[in-house]
Coordinates of C-alpha atoms in Angstrom, one line a residue:
M248 CA 81.3 145.1 52.6
A249 CA 84.4 143.0 51.8
K250 CA 84.9 142.1 48.2
A251 CA 85.9 138.5 47.7
L252 CA 89.5 137.8 46.6
S253 CA 88.2 136.0 43.6
E254 CA 86.3 139.1 42.5
I255 CA 89.4 141.3 43.2
L256 CA 91.5 138.9 41.1
A257 CA 88.9 139.0 38.3
D258 CA 89.2 142.8 38.2
D259 CA 93.0 142.6 38.1
V260 CA 93.1 140.0 35.3
R261 CA 90.5 141.9 33.3
A262 CA 92.5 145.1 33.6
A263 CA 95.6 143.2 32.4
L264 CA 93.8 141.6 29.5
T265 CA 92.4 145.1 28.5
A266 CA 95.9 146.6 28.7
V267 CA 97.2 143.9 26.3
L268 CA 94.2 143.6 23.9
G269 CA 92.3 146.8 24.3
D270 CA 88.5 147.0 24.1
A271 CA 88.2 143.4 22.9
A272 CA 88.9 142.3 26.5
R273 CA 87.1 145.0 28.4
D274 CA 84.0 142.9 29.3
A275 CA 85.8 139.5 29.2
D276 CA 85.2 137.0 32.0
P277 CA 88.6 136.0 33.4
L278 CA 87.0 132.7 34.7
I279 CA 88.7 132.7 38.1
R280 CA 88.6 129.3 39.8
P281 CA 90.2 127.7 42.8
S282 CA 93.4 125.7 41.9
D283 CA 95.3 122.8 43.2
H284 CA 98.5 124.4 41.8
A285 CA 98.1 127.9 43.3
D286 CA 95.4 129.8 45.2
F287 CA 93.4 130.5 42.0
Q288 CA 93.6 129.9 38.3
A289 CA 92.4 132.3 35.5
N290 CA 91.0 130.3 32.6
G291 CA 89.6 133.1 30.6
V292 CA 92.7 133.7 28.4
L293 CA 92.0 130.7 26.2
P294 CA 88.5 131.6 24.9
L295 CA 89.6 135.2 24.5
A296 CA 92.7 134.2 22.5
K297 CA 90.4 132.1 20.3
A298 CA 88.0 135.1 19.8
V299 CA 90.9 137.4 18.7
K300 CA 92.6 134.6 16.8
G301 CA 95.7 134.9 18.9
N302 CA 98.2 132.4 20.5
P303 CA 96.8 131.7 23.9
R304 CA 100.1 131.0 25.6
E305 CA 101.6 134.1 24.1
L306 CA 98.7 136.1 25.3
A307 CA 98.8 134.5 28.8
T308 CA 102.5 135.3 29.1
K309 CA 101.9 139.0 28.3
V310 CA 99.0 139.1 30.8
A311 CA 101.2 137.5 33.4
A312 CA 104.0 140.0 32.9
A313 CA 101.4 142.8 33.2
L314 CA 100.0 141.4 36.5
A315 CA 103.2 140.4 38.2
P316 CA 104.5 142.6 41.0
A317 CA 108.0 144.0 40.5
G318 CA 110.6 141.3 41.1
A319 CA 108.0 138.6 41.5
A320 CA 109.2 135.0 41.0
G321 CA 107.5 132.4 38.8
V322 CA 106.5 134.7 35.9
D323 CA 107.2 133.2 32.5
S324 CA 108.2 136.4 30.8
A325 CA 108.9 135.1 27.3
D326 CA 106.4 134.9 24.5
A327 CA 105.9 131.9 22.1
S328 CA 108.8 133.0 19.9
G329 CA 111.2 133.2 22.9
Q330 CA 111.3 136.9 22.9
P331 CA 110.6 138.9 26.0
A332 CA 106.9 139.7 26.3
A333 CA 105.8 143.3 26.0
A334 CA 104.2 144.0 29.4
P335 CA 102.3 147.3 29.7
H336 CA 102.1 148.6 33.3
V337 CA 98.8 147.8 34.9
P338 CA 97.8 149.3 38.3
T339 CA 96.4 146.4 40.3
S340 CA 95.0 145.8 43.8
G341 CA 98.3 144.4 45.0
V342 CA 96.9 141.1 46.2
I343 CA 98.9 139.0 43.8
A344 CA 102.3 137.6 45.0
A345 CA 103.1 135.5 42.0
V346 CA 101.8 134.6 38.5
E347 CA 102.7 131.6 36.5
V348 CA 101.6 130.6 33.0
A349 CA 100.6 126.9 32.9
G350 CA 99.6 124.6 30.1
P351 CA 98.2 126.1 26.9
G352 CA 97.4 129.5 28.5
F353 CA 96.2 129.2 32.1
L354 CA 97.3 131.7 34.7
N355 CA 98.2 130.3 38.2
L356 CA 97.7 133.1 40.7
T357 CA 99.2 133.1 44.3
L358 CA 98.0 135.7 46.8
T359 CA 100.0 137.6 49.3
D360 CA 99.7 136.7 53.0
A361 CA 98.7 140.3 53.6
A362 CA 95.8 140.0 51.2
L363 CA 94.5 136.9 53.0
A364 CA 94.9 138.5 56.4
G365 CA 93.3 141.7 55.3
Q366 CA 90.2 139.9 54.1
A367 CA 89.9 138.1 57.4
A368 CA 90.2 141.4 59.2
E369 CA 87.4 143.0 57.2
R370 CA 85.0 140.2 57.8
L371 CA 85.8 139.6 61.5
G372 CA 83.1 141.0 63.8
D373 CA 80.8 142.1 60.9
P374 CA 77.3 140.5 61.5
R375 CA 77.2 139.8 57.7
L376 CA 80.8 138.7 57.6
G377 CA 81.5 141.0 54.8
V378 CA 78.8 139.6 52.5
A379 CA 76.8 142.3 50.7
P380 CA 73.1 141.9 49.9
T381 CA 72.6 141.7 46.1
A382 CA 68.8 141.8 45.7
V383 CA 67.6 144.8 47.7
G384 CA 64.2 146.1 46.4
Q385 CA 63.1 142.7 44.9
T386 CA 60.2 140.7 46.3
T387 CA 60.0 136.9 46.4
V388 CA 56.8 135.1 47.2
I389 CA 57.6 131.5 48.4
D390 CA 54.9 128.8 48.7
Y391 CA 56.0 126.0 50.9
S392 CA 54.9 123.4 53.6
Q393 CA 51.2 123.2 52.3
P394 CA 49.6 120.8 54.9
N395 CA 46.0 119.8 54.7
I396 CA 43.3 120.8 57.2
A397 CA 42.0 118.0 59.4
K398 CA 45.0 115.8 58.6
E399 CA 48.3 115.2 60.4
M400 CA 51.5 116.4 58.8
H401 CA 53.6 113.4 57.7
V402 CA 57.1 112.8 56.5
G403 CA 56.0 114.0 53.1
H404 CA 55.7 117.5 54.4
L405 CA 59.2 117.6 55.9
R406 CA 61.2 118.5 52.8
S407 CA 58.9 121.3 51.6
T408 CA 58.9 122.8 55.1
V409 CA 62.6 122.6 55.7
I410 CA 63.8 123.5 52.2
G411 CA 61.3 126.4 52.1
D412 CA 62.4 127.8 55.4
A413 CA 66.1 127.6 54.5
L414 CA 65.4 129.5 51.2
V415 CA 63.4 132.1 53.1
R416 CA 66.4 132.8 55.4
M417 CA 68.9 132.9 52.6
L418 CA 66.8 135.1 50.3
E419 CA 66.2 137.5 53.2
F420 CA 69.9 137.6 53.9
D421 CA 70.5 138.5 50.2
G422 CA 68.3 141.6 50.7
R423 CA 65.0 140.4 49.2
T424 CA 61.6 141.1 50.7
V425 CA 60.3 137.6 51.2
V426 CA 56.6 136.9 51.5
R427 CA 55.9 133.5 53.0
Q428 CA 52.8 131.7 51.8
N429 CA 51.6 128.5 53.4
H430 CA 49.0 127.2 50.9
L431 CA 46.8 125.2 53.1
G432 CA 44.5 122.5 51.7
D433 CA 41.4 123.9 53.4
W434 CA 38.7 123.3 50.8
G435 CA 37.2 120.4 49.0
T436 CA 34.6 117.7 48.9
Q437 CA 36.0 115.9 52.0
F438 CA 34.7 118.7 54.2
G439 CA 31.1 117.9 53.4
M440 CA 31.8 114.4 54.8
L441 CA 33.5 115.7 57.9
I442 CA 30.9 118.4 58.7
Q443 CA 28.0 116.1 58.2
Y444 CA 29.4 113.5 60.5
L445 CA 30.1 116.2 63.1
V446 CA 26.5 117.5 62.8
E447 CA 25.2 114.0 63.3
H448 CA 27.7 113.0 66.0
P449 CA 28.3 116.0 68.2
E450 CA 29.9 113.8 70.8
A451 CA 32.9 113.5 68.4
R452 CA 33.9 117.0 69.5
P453 CA 36.6 117.0 72.3
A454 CA 36.4 118.8 75.6
E455 CA 37.6 122.4 75.5
A456 CA 40.8 121.5 77.4
E457 CA 41.9 119.2 74.5
H458 CA 41.8 122.0 72.0
S459 CA 45.6 122.4 71.6
G460 CA 48.5 121.2 69.5
Q461 CA 48.6 117.4 69.2
A462 CA 45.3 116.9 71.0
A463 CA 43.6 119.1 68.4
I464 CA 44.8 117.1 65.4
S465 CA 44.2 113.8 67.2
W466 CA 40.4 114.3 67.4
L467 CA 40.4 115.6 63.8
T468 CA 42.3 112.5 62.6
A469 CA 39.8 110.3 64.5
L470 CA 36.9 112.3 63.0
Y471 CA 38.3 111.8 59.5
R472 CA 38.7 108.1 60.1
D473 CA 35.2 107.6 61.4
A474 CA 33.6 109.8 58.9
R475 CA 35.3 108.1 56.0
A476 CA 34.2 104.7 57.3
H477 CA 30.7 105.9 57.7
F478 CA 30.8 107.4 54.2
E479 CA 31.9 104.1 52.6
A480 CA 29.4 102.0 54.6
D481 CA 26.3 104.1 54.5
A482 CA 25.0 105.3 51.1
Q483 CA 22.4 107.6 52.6
F484 CA 25.1 109.3 54.8
A485 CA 27.2 109.6 51.7
D486 CA 24.4 111.4 49.9
R487 CA 23.8 113.7 52.8
A488 CA 27.6 114.5 52.9
R489 CA 27.5 115.4 49.2
K490 CA 24.6 117.7 49.8
R491 CA 26.6 119.3 52.7
V492 CA 29.3 120.2 50.3
V493 CA 26.8 122.3 48.3
T494 CA 25.5 123.8 51.5
L495 CA 29.0 124.7 52.6
Q496 CA 29.8 126.3 49.3
G497 CA 26.6 128.2 49.4
G498 CA 27.6 129.9 52.6
D499 CA 25.4 128.1 55.2
E500 CA 26.5 129.5 58.6
E501 CA 26.3 126.2 60.5
S502 CA 28.5 124.5 57.9
L503 CA 30.9 127.4 57.8
A504 CA 31.2 127.4 61.6
A505 CA 32.1 123.7 61.7
W506 CA 34.6 124.3 58.9
R507 CA 36.2 127.3 60.7
E508 CA 36.5 125.1 63.8
M509 CA 38.4 122.5 61.9
V510 CA 40.7 125.1 60.3
A511 CA 41.4 126.7 63.7
E512 CA 42.2 123.3 65.4
S513 CA 44.5 122.3 62.5
K514 CA 46.3 125.6 62.6
R515 CA 47.0 125.1 66.3
Y516 CA 48.6 121.8 65.5
F517 CA 50.6 123.2 62.6
E518 CA 52.0 125.9 64.8
D519 CA 53.2 123.2 67.3
V520 CA 55.0 121.3 64.5
Y521 CA 56.6 124.5 63.2
S522 CA 57.7 125.5 66.6
R523 CA 59.4 122.1 67.1
L524 CA 61.0 122.4 63.7
D525 CA 62.1 126.0 64.5
V526 CA 60.8 127.3 61.1
R527 CA 59.5 130.8 60.6
L528 CA 56.0 130.0 59.4
V529 CA 53.3 131.6 61.5
D530 CA 49.5 131.8 61.3
A531 CA 49.7 135.1 59.3
D532 CA 51.5 133.2 56.5
A533 CA 48.6 130.7 56.0
V534 CA 46.6 131.4 52.9
G535 CA 44.3 128.5 52.2
E536 CA 42.8 127.3 48.9
S537 CA 39.5 128.8 50.1
F538 CA 41.0 132.3 49.9
Y539 CA 41.0 132.1 46.1
N540 CA 37.4 130.8 45.8
P541 CA 35.9 134.2 44.9
Y542 CA 38.3 134.6 42.0
L543 CA 37.9 131.2 40.3
A544 CA 34.9 131.9 38.1
E545 CA 36.5 135.2 37.0
V546 CA 39.8 133.5 36.1
A547 CA 38.0 130.8 34.1
A548 CA 35.9 133.4 32.2
D549 CA 39.0 135.5 31.5
L550 CA 41.0 132.6 30.2
E551 CA 38.1 131.7 27.9
Q552 CA 37.7 135.2 26.7
R553 CA 41.4 135.5 25.9
G554 CA 41.3 132.3 23.9
V555 CA 43.8 130.6 26.3
A556 CA 41.2 128.0 27.4
V557 CA 38.6 126.2 25.3
W558 CA 35.8 123.8 26.1
S559 CA 36.4 120.2 25.5
E560 CA 34.1 117.3 26.4
G561 CA 32.3 119.6 28.8
A562 CA 35.4 120.9 30.6
L563 CA 37.3 124.2 30.2
C564 CA 40.8 123.2 29.2
V565 CA 44.1 124.6 28.1
F566 CA 46.1 122.6 25.6
F567 CA 49.8 122.5 24.8
D568 CA 51.4 121.4 21.5
D569 CA 54.3 119.6 23.2
I570 CA 52.4 117.8 26.0
K571 CA 50.8 114.5 25.1
G572 CA 49.9 111.3 26.8
P573 CA 51.2 107.8 26.1
D574 CA 48.5 107.4 23.4
G575 CA 49.6 110.6 21.6
D576 CA 46.5 112.5 22.6
P577 CA 47.0 116.0 24.1
V578 CA 47.0 116.3 27.9
P579 CA 45.1 119.4 28.9
L580 CA 45.2 121.5 32.0
I581 CA 41.6 121.4 33.3
V582 CA 40.5 124.8 34.6
R583 CA 36.8 123.9 35.1
K584 CA 35.6 120.4 35.4
S585 CA 32.6 119.0 33.5
D586 CA 30.5 119.1 36.7
G587 CA 31.1 122.8 37.0
G588 CA 33.7 122.5 39.8
F589 CA 37.1 124.1 39.8
G590 CA 40.3 122.1 40.1
Y591 CA 43.8 122.9 41.5
A592 CA 44.7 124.6 38.2
A593 CA 42.2 127.3 38.7
T594 CA 43.3 127.9 42.2
D595 CA 47.0 128.1 41.2
L596 CA 46.3 130.5 38.4
A597 CA 44.2 132.7 40.7
A598 CA 47.1 132.6 43.2
I599 CA 49.6 133.7 40.6
R600 CA 47.4 136.7 39.7
Y601 CA 47.1 137.7 43.3
R602 CA 50.8 137.2 44.0
V603 CA 51.8 139.4 41.0
D604 CA 49.1 142.0 41.2
T605 CA 48.7 142.4 45.0
L606 CA 51.9 141.1 46.6
K607 CA 54.0 142.6 43.8
A608 CA 56.2 139.6 43.3
D609 CA 59.2 139.7 41.1
Q610 CA 59.8 136.0 41.8
I611 CA 57.4 133.2 42.9
L612 CA 58.9 130.0 44.2
Y613 CA 56.8 126.8 44.7
V614 CA 58.6 124.3 47.0
V615 CA 56.7 121.2 45.9
D616 CA 57.9 117.6 45.2
S617 CA 59.1 116.6 41.7
R618 CA 55.9 114.6 40.9
Q619 CA 54.1 117.9 40.3
A620 CA 56.6 119.1 37.6
L621 CA 54.1 118.7 34.7
H622 CA 51.3 120.4 36.6
F623 CA 53.5 123.5 37.3
R624 CA 54.9 123.5 33.8
M625 CA 51.4 123.8 32.4
V626 CA 50.2 126.3 35.0
F627 CA 53.2 128.6 34.4
E628 CA 52.8 128.4 30.6
T629 CA 49.1 129.2 30.9
A630 CA 49.8 132.1 33.2
R631 CA 52.3 133.5 30.6
R632 CA 49.8 133.2 27.8
A633 CA 47.1 134.9 29.8
G634 CA 49.5 137.7 30.9
Y635 CA 49.2 136.8 34.6
L636 CA 53.0 136.2 34.6
P637 CA 54.4 139.3 32.9
E638 CA 57.9 139.4 31.5
G639 CA 60.3 140.1 34.4
V640 CA 58.4 138.0 36.9
E641 CA 60.1 134.6 37.5
A642 CA 58.0 131.6 38.5
V643 CA 60.1 128.5 39.6
H644 CA 59.0 125.0 40.7
V645 CA 61.7 124.3 43.3
Q646 CA 61.2 120.6 43.1
F647 CA 62.6 117.9 45.5
G648 CA 62.9 114.2 45.7
S649 CA 61.4 111.7 48.1
V650 CA 62.4 110.6 51.7
L651 CA 63.3 106.9 51.7
G652 CA 63.7 104.3 54.4
T653 CA 66.9 102.4 54.9
D654 CA 65.5 99.7 52.6
G655 CA 65.5 102.3 49.7
K656 CA 61.7 102.4 49.5
P657 CA 59.4 105.3 50.4
F658 CA 59.7 105.9 54.2
K659 CA 56.8 104.3 56.0
T660 CA 56.0 102.5 59.3
R661 CA 56.4 98.7 59.5
A662 CA 52.7 98.4 59.0
G663 CA 53.1 100.3 55.7
K664 CA 51.5 103.6 56.9
T665 CA 52.9 107.1 56.3
I666 CA 55.0 108.2 59.3
R667 CA 53.6 111.1 61.3
L668 CA 56.0 114.1 61.3
I669 CA 55.7 114.6 65.1
E670 CA 56.5 110.9 65.7
L671 CA 59.6 111.3 63.4
L672 CA 60.8 114.4 65.3
D673 CA 60.3 112.7 68.6
S674 CA 62.4 109.7 67.4
A675 CA 65.2 112.1 66.3
V676 CA 65.4 113.6 69.7
D677 CA 65.4 110.2 71.4
H678 CA 68.3 109.1 69.2
A679 CA 70.1 112.3 69.9
V680 CA 70.0 111.7 73.6
A681 CA 72.5 108.9 73.2
T682 CA 74.9 111.1 71.2
V683 CA 74.7 113.9 73.8
Q684 CA 75.4 111.4 76.6
E685 CA 78.3 109.9 74.7
K686 CA 79.9 113.3 74.3
N687 CA 79.0 114.5 77.8
P688 CA 78.5 111.5 80.2
D689 CA 78.2 113.8 83.2
L690 CA 75.0 115.6 82.1
D691 CA 71.9 114.8 84.0
A692 CA 68.9 113.4 82.2
D693 CA 67.0 116.7 81.9
A694 CA 70.0 118.6 80.5
A695 CA 70.8 115.8 78.1
R696 CA 67.2 115.9 76.8
T697 CA 67.4 119.7 76.4
E698 CA 70.6 119.4 74.3
A699 CA 69.1 116.4 72.4
K700 CA 66.3 118.6 71.1
I701 CA 68.8 121.0 69.6
V702 CA 70.9 118.2 68.2
G703 CA 68.1 115.9 67.0
I704 CA 66.0 118.6 65.2
G705 CA 69.1 120.1 63.7
A706 CA 70.1 116.6 62.5
V707 CA 66.8 116.0 60.7
K708 CA 66.9 119.4 59.0
Y709 CA 70.6 119.1 58.0
A710 CA 70.2 115.6 56.6
D711 CA 67.5 117.0 54.2
L712 CA 69.3 120.2 53.4
S713 CA 72.7 118.6 52.8
T714 CA 71.2 116.4 50.1
S715 CA 70.8 117.9 46.6
R716 CA 67.1 118.7 46.7
T717 CA 66.2 117.0 43.4
K718 CA 67.5 113.7 44.7
D719 CA 65.9 111.2 47.0
Y720 CA 67.6 110.6 50.4
V721 CA 67.6 107.9 53.0
F722 CA 66.2 108.8 56.4
D723 CA 68.6 107.1 58.8
L724 CA 68.6 108.5 62.3
D725 CA 71.7 106.6 63.4
R726 CA 73.7 108.3 60.7
M727 CA 72.0 111.7 61.1
V728 CA 72.9 112.1 64.8
S729 CA 76.5 110.8 64.4
L730 CA 79.4 112.9 65.6
H731 CA 81.3 111.8 62.5
G732 CA 80.9 112.7 58.8
N733 CA 78.8 115.3 57.1
T734 CA 76.1 115.9 59.9
S735 CA 74.8 118.9 61.7
V736 CA 76.0 117.3 64.9
Y737 CA 79.6 117.4 63.6
L738 CA 79.2 121.1 62.7
Q739 CA 77.5 122.0 66.0
Y740 CA 80.3 120.3 68.1
A741 CA 82.9 122.0 65.9
H742 CA 81.3 125.4 66.7
A743 CA 81.2 124.5 70.4
R744 CA 84.8 123.4 70.3
I745 CA 85.8 126.8 68.7
H746 CA 84.2 128.7 71.6
S747 CA 86.0 126.4 74.0
I748 CA 89.3 127.3 72.4
L749 CA 88.5 131.0 72.6
R750 CA 87.5 130.7 76.3
K751 CA 90.9 129.0 77.0
L752 CA 93.0 131.8 75.5
P753 CA 95.3 133.6 78.0
A754 CA 93.7 136.6 79.6
G755 CA 94.0 139.7 77.5
T756 CA 94.5 137.9 74.2
A757 CA 92.7 139.7 71.4
A758 CA 91.4 138.1 68.2
R759 CA 93.4 140.5 66.1
V760 CA 94.8 140.2 62.6
H761 CA 98.5 141.0 62.0
P762 CA 98.8 141.5 58.2
D763 CA 102.6 141.6 58.4
L764 CA 102.9 138.0 59.6
E765 CA 103.9 135.1 57.3
L766 CA 101.1 132.5 57.2
E767 CA 101.5 128.8 57.4
P768 CA 99.9 126.7 54.6
A769 CA 97.1 125.6 56.9
E770 CA 96.4 129.2 57.8
R771 CA 96.3 130.2 54.2
K772 CA 93.9 127.4 53.3
L773 CA 91.6 128.3 56.1
A774 CA 91.6 132.0 55.2
L775 CA 90.9 131.2 51.6
H776 CA 87.9 129.0 52.5
L777 CA 86.5 131.7 54.8
D778 CA 86.7 134.2 52.0
D779 CA 84.5 131.9 49.8
L780 CA 81.4 132.4 51.9
G781 CA 79.9 135.1 49.7
A782 CA 80.4 133.2 46.4
T783 CA 78.8 130.1 48.0
L784 CA 75.8 132.0 49.1
A785 CA 75.4 133.6 45.7
T786 CA 75.3 130.2 44.1
V787 CA 72.8 128.9 46.6
T788 CA 70.4 131.8 46.1
E789 CA 70.8 131.7 42.3
N790 CA 70.0 128.0 42.0
F791 CA 67.9 127.4 45.2
E792 CA 70.4 124.8 46.4
P793 CA 70.9 124.8 50.2
H794 CA 73.1 121.7 50.0
R795 CA 75.9 123.8 48.6
L796 CA 76.0 125.8 51.8
A797 CA 76.0 122.6 53.8
S798 CA 78.9 121.3 51.8
Y799 CA 80.8 124.6 52.3
L800 CA 80.3 124.4 56.1
Y801 CA 81.4 120.8 56.3
A802 CA 84.5 121.6 54.3
L803 CA 85.1 124.6 56.6
A804 CA 84.9 122.4 59.7
Q805 CA 87.4 120.0 58.2
T806 CA 89.7 122.7 57.1
F807 CA 89.6 124.2 60.6
S808 CA 90.4 120.8 62.1
D809 CA 93.5 120.6 59.9
F810 CA 94.5 124.2 60.8
Y811 CA 94.1 123.6 64.6
E812 CA 96.2 120.4 64.3
N813 CA 99.0 122.1 62.5
C814 CA 99.0 125.6 63.9
P815 CA 99.0 125.8 67.7
V816 CA 96.7 128.5 69.0
L817 CA 96.9 128.3 72.8
K818 CA 100.6 127.5 72.6
A819 CA 101.5 129.8 69.7
P820 CA 105.2 130.9 69.5
T821 CA 104.5 134.6 69.9
D822 CA 101.6 136.8 71.1
A823 CA 101.2 138.2 67.6
V824 CA 100.9 134.8 66.1
R825 CA 98.4 133.8 68.8
E826 CA 96.3 136.8 68.2
N827 CA 96.4 136.2 64.4
R828 CA 95.3 132.6 64.9
A829 CA 92.7 133.5 67.4
A830 CA 91.2 135.8 64.8
L831 CA 91.0 132.9 62.3
V832 CA 89.4 130.8 65.0
R833 CA 86.8 133.4 65.9
L834 CA 86.0 134.1 62.2
T835 CA 85.5 130.4 61.6
G836 CA 83.1 130.2 64.5
E837 CA 81.1 133.2 63.3
T838 CA 81.0 131.7 59.8
L839 CA 79.7 128.3 61.1
K840 CA 77.1 130.1 63.2
L841 CA 75.8 132.3 60.4
G842 CA 75.8 129.4 57.9
L843 CA 73.9 127.1 60.2
A844 CA 71.5 129.9 61.0
L845 CA 70.8 130.3 57.3
L846 CA 69.9 126.6 57.2
G847 CA 67.6 127.1 60.2
I848 CA 69.9 125.1 62.6
A849 CA 71.0 126.3 66.1
A850 CA 74.8 126.6 66.9
P851 CA 75.2 126.6 70.7
E852 CA 78.4 127.9 72.1
Q853 CA 78.5 125.0 74.6
L854 CA 77.4 121.4 74.0

């Protein structure tokens, strides 16, 4: 795998620092950063000079002299006293063309054209584009999407599903074993109401032919609406519904059969939504709340025995010294309610035990909105106290903000109702048809609709993923499907344009790197950006921030546009230059395709 140029420079600068200062610098971080004044800047001399009580500019000058190739220009080779700096010889990688001391002790580093070309050559054609996996042998369990049985998915499920899917793809690319967990809301008192209504109104069941996808959830939605109305209007029915909950929990076969039917119907609908969204969740990933029911009493008893949970006002609770309500009273995590029932906390704690003990998780991610931050903070701390989360296992609430309408308020219909997710996706495809027809007016209606599905779904996902996940974002379909600005449409068409360029190359033209060629500034800029893919992905997986990859891809497309405008490819001055530029074009296309794939977005070669 290709080592990034920033990493190679870090090794070179660290070697020079060690040659000048000895062991005091052996583990120093050179702090290599992109620079507006050179290709990179090393900022690590200043803190190191402070640590050894030395003059930072004098130290930087000695390091620069040690790094500079023989006869290199731009090296300030005098120390602070005006005397020539003593520069020990340091064997380096040879990627540095020039070093310059700037300011109080920064090092401006310029790379050779051959180094940039060599990096492109190593990455070209490699399925991983030279990016090595860093987490092989580690297991991540990721909990995301989390729809409720017998209810339609709505816009509130979009972010968890899309962000979770992108993180799955990126963590797998980084070498992790990723276990997807779709924590379905498949248990609770509402099922007593639904089952009792279904028992008393068998005509509410649809015909067998309607048991699929959207039809399946439509009858369940109607069932929920009618059962709820009956529950609120008829006290005797409400009493029978409550008794049905007890019957269901007691294992009554009739009740369980009706419950299983609702779960199966809902899953068919979920699979339809996931297929439209092109996310990786499948039925095998679904682990409902009911799965943990057999473990809840055991968890509660264990917490009580360990002294982690105590009884308070008839409920089994966990208290925290630093979590109090507005009145100053402690806010507990309720494991078992005063009526004997178990809440979400017990289920979540049982899930943590299962995921650590059975699934062997090194890391557990919960992709859930920000409003649940306090709940997860209390659950994680309780699990630590009880030993369910041992040292070395990381639990993270990957929280996200809300989806807003163009009015800046929570995204709802004009009637104030929550927007159905299928309805939202259909609207995105409808909007994308106009974009596709604008770009390709000769396409027939069927072909335009087919492309619009790729463009529209990608637009919805990218609008979410290109926003910092902790922030709210505005759902604006007109902006999302635009050919201009930071949209997936812009990136998809940039990728298609690249393949169009490659198809137009003269017959026999190879995408081949010529390391001896001098590069134009726009070529250097593009090569540098391409080399930054690995560092970008490392930041994304470390902080669970897909928007950083989206920003990288958008900047790449812009950088490519500048390159193509200033560096003729099809009409290059020589065959060697054409091949060299074709290599950069191809590597850019491969990088856009891989990056979009990691976000869960298609990158067609023709649009």
